[in-house]
Amino acid sequence: MAWMAWTWPTAAFFGTIAALLLLMTLLAVFRPETPRRGILTIETTRGDRLFISLLGSAFICLGWLFFFGAPLWGALIASLIYAAAVFRWV
């Protein structure tokens, strides 16, 4: 399995995604919600907002790599701000 790039950052990334999915599942079981209408004028649930924030964060990171290069700390901060805005207003 030498072809797989399982480094600590890769494991942390997938571990974070798994933890977010587990958290969303537990929230859905113990605190069910009704869809809400936000700035996009479509009904979204917590899972929808998580998907939108993950997809947007991927594009933020790709744009950061294109314009600024390898250290992605700025992209991480921008992605966290973006995700907070999505969960607040979308």
Short mmCIF file of C-alpha atoms in Angstrom, two decimals, residues 5 10 25 30 81 84:
data_model
loop_
_atom_site.label_atom_id
_atom_site.label_comp_id
_atom_site.label_asym_id
_atom_site.label_seq_id
_atom_site.Cartn_x
_atom_site.Cartn_y
_atom_site.Cartn_z
CA ALA A 5 -0.59 8.97 0.73
CA THR A 10 -4.66 13.15 5.31
CA THR A 25 -26.25 12.04 12.61
CA PHE A 30 -31.57 13.85 19.26
CA ILE A 81 -15.34 31.84 8.10
CA ALA A 84 -19.77 29.82 9.76
#
